[in-house]
Short mmCIF file of C-alpha atoms in Angstrom, two decimals:
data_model
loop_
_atom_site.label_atom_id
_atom_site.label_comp_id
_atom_site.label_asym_id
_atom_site.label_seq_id
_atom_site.Cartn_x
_atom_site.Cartn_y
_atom_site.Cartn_z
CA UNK T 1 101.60 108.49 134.72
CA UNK T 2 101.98 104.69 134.63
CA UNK T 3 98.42 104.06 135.29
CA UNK T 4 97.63 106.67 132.51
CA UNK T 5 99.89 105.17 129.44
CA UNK T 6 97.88 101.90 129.90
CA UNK T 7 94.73 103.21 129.82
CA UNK T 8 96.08 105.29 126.40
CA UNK T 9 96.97 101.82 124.61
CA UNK T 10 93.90 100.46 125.94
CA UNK T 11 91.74 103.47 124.93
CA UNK T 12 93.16 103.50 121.84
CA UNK T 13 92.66 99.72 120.77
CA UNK T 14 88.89 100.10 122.29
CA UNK T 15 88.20 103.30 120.17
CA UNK T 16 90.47 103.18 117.20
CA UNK T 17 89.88 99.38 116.40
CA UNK T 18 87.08 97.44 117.91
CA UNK T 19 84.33 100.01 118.39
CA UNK T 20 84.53 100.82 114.84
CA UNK T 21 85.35 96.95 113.32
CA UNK T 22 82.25 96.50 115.69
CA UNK T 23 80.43 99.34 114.11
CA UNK T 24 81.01 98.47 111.06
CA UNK T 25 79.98 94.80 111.71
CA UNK T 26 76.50 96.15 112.80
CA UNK T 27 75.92 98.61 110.13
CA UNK T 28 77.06 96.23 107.18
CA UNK T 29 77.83 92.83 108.59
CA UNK T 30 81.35 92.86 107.19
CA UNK T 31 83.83 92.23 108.62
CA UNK T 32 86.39 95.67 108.48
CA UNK T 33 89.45 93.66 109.31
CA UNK T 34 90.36 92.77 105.84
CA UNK T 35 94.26 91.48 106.85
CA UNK T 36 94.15 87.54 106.18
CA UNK T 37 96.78 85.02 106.69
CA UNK T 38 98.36 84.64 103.27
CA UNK T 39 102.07 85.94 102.15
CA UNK T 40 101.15 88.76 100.32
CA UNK T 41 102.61 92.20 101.23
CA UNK T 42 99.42 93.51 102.33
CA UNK T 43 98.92 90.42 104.69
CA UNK T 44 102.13 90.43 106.04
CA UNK T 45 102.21 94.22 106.70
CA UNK T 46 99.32 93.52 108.65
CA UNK T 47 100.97 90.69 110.43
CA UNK T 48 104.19 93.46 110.97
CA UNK T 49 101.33 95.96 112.42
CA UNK T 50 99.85 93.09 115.15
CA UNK T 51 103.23 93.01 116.56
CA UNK T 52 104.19 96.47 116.20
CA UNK T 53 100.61 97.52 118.27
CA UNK T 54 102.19 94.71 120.90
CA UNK T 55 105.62 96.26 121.49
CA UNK T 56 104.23 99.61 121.64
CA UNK T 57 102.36 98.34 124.82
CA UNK T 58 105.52 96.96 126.64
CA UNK T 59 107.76 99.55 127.73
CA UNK T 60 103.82 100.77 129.42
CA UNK T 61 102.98 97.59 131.11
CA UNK T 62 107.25 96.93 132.22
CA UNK T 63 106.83 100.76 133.49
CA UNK T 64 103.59 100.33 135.50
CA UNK T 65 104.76 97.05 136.98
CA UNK T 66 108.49 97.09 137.26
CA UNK T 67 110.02 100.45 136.55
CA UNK T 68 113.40 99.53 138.12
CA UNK T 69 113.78 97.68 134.68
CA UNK T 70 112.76 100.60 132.56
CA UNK T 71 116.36 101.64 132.49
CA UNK T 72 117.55 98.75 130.97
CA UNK T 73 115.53 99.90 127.53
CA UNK T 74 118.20 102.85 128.04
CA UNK T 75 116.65 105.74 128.51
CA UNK T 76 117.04 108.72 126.41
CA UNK T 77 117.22 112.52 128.26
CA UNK T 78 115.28 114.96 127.11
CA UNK T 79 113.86 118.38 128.64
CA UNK T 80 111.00 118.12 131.11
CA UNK T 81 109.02 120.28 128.20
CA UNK T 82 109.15 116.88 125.93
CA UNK T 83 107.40 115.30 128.33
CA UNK T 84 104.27 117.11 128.31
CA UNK T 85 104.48 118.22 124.40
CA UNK T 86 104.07 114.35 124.35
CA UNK T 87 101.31 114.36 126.50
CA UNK T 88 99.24 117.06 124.46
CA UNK T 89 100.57 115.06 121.37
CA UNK T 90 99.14 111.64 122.98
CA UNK T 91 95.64 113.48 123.50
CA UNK T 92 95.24 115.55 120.34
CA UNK T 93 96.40 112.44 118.15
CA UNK T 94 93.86 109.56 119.80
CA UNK T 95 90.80 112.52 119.37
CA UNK T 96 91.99 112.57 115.51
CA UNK T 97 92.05 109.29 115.07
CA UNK T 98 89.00 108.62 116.33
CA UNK T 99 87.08 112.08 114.35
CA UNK T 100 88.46 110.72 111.09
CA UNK T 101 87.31 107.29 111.63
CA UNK T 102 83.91 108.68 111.90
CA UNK T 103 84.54 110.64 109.11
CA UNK T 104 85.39 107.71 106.99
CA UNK T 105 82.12 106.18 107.81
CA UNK T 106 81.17 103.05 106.01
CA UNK T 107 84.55 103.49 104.36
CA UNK T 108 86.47 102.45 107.16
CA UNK T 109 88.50 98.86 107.05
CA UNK T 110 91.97 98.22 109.14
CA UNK T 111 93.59 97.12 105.41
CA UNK T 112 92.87 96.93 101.71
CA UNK T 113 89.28 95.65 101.31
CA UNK T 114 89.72 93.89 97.87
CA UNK T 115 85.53 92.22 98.37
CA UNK T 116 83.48 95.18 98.49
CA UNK T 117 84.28 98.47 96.60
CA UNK T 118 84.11 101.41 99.70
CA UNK T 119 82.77 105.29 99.11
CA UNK T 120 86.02 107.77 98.41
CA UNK T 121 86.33 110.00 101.31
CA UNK T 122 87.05 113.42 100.77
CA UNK T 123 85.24 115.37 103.43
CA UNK T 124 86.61 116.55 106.88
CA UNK T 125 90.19 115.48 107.59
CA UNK T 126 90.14 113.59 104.16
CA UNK T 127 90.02 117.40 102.79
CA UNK T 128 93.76 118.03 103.99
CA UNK T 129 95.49 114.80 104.35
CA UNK T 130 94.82 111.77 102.70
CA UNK T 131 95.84 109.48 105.35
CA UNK T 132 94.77 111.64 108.50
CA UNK T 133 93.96 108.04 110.41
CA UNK T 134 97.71 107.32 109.71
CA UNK T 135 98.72 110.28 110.57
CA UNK T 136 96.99 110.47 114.27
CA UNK T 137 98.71 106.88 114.55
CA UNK T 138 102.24 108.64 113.82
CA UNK T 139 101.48 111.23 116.37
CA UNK T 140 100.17 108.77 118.87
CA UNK T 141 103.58 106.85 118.67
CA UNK T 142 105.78 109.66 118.67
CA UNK T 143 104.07 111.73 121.63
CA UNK T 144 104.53 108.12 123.19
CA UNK T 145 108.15 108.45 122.45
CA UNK T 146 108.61 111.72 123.67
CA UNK T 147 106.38 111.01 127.26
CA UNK T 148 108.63 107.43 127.40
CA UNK T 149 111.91 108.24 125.78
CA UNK T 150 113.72 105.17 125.59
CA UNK T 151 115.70 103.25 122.66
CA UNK T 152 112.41 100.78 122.24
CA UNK T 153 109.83 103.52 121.93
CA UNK T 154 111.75 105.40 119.24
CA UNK T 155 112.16 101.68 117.20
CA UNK T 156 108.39 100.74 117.32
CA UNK T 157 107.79 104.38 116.31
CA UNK T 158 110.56 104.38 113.32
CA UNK T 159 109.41 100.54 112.72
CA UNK T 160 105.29 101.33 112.56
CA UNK T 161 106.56 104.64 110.23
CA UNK T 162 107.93 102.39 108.01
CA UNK T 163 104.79 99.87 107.84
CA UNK T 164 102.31 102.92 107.50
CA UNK T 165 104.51 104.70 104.45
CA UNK T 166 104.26 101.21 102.63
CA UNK T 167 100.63 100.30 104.01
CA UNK T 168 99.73 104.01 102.18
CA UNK T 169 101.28 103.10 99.53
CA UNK T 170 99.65 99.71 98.76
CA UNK T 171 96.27 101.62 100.12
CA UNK T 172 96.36 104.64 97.84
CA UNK T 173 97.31 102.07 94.29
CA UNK T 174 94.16 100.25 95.13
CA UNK T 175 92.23 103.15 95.65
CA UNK T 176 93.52 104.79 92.36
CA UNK T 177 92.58 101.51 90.80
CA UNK T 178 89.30 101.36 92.33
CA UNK T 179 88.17 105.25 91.80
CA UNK T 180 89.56 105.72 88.46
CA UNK T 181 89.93 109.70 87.94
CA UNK T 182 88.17 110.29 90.99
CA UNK T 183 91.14 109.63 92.95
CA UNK T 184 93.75 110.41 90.52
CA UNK T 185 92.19 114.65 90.96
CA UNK T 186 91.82 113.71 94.93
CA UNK T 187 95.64 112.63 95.01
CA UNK T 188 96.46 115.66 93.21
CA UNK T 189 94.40 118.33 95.25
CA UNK T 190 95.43 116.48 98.84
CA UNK T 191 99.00 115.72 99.79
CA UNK T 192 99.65 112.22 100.99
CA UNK T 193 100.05 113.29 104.94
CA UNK T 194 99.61 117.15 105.61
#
């Protein structure tokens, strides 16, 4: 178990943000990271999300190297069936993310990508959710909550909720802006999550 919630944050930074930045780099030669280092809210939310991806990791790497210390996050007690619904959860939500990525295409940026004007997605996950990449994140951090239930796993996971609901948010006003009435009928057919 220690061994395998390392290779999970690992996995999921390899195939839910390089590969496809990479990808992206080699299909287009931009560069999908579109968070820069000024003070707007869009920057800093991405600044929030850096550290956020970071403290997610910790309670892993403290439990794979020292898990004598693991109490000290106080643990949380919860039925043995948690622990594997967390598990499946884990599993299920890293496959999503990744589909939907592909889904996305061309599309795809890790922020608001105010340069070059992207395709709207509507196809595949896009069909029922209009955030489906968000979503997978949400059930990535809570099945990590529920495999590793301590007081800091259920913060980052009510702390990165928090950053995605705004990140939407500031995501789905450009978008609006950007597809006109396109968007405006796609926000009204899809619901915002599921």
């Amino acid at each position: 178990m220690k061994i395998f919630l390392v290779l999970y944050f690992i996995f999921f930074i390899l195939f839910c943000l390089v590969l496809p930045t990479v990808r992206v780099w080699r299909q287009q030669k931009i560069l999908a990271i579109t968070f820069k280092n000024t003070d707007s809210a869009h920057d800093y939310i991405g600044k929030l999300f850096k550290v956020v991806i970071l403290a997610a990791g910790f309670p892993a790497l403290l439990y794979l190297f020292n898990e004598e210390r693991l109490p000290r996050l106080i643990q949380l007690d919860l039925p043995p069936s948690v622990f594997y619904l967390g598990l499946i959860i884990m599993a299920v939500s890293l496959l999503w993310v990744m589909i939907a990525q592909i889904q996305m295409a061309n599309s795809w940026r890790i922020g608001i990508d105010y340069e070059k004007k992207t395709e709207l997605v509507h196809e595949g996950f896009f069909n029922y959710s209009r955030n489906p990449i968000y979503l997978g994140m949400h059930g990535s951090l809570l099945g990590f909550f529920m495999v590793l239930p301590n007081v800091w796993s259920l913060v980052v996971f009510l702390i990165a909720h928090i950053l995605m609901q705004i990140q939407t948010r500031l995501e789905e006003e450009y978008l609006e802006k950007m597809h006109g009435a396109s968007y405006a009928d796609y926000k009204n057919k899809v619901r915002r999550w599921l």
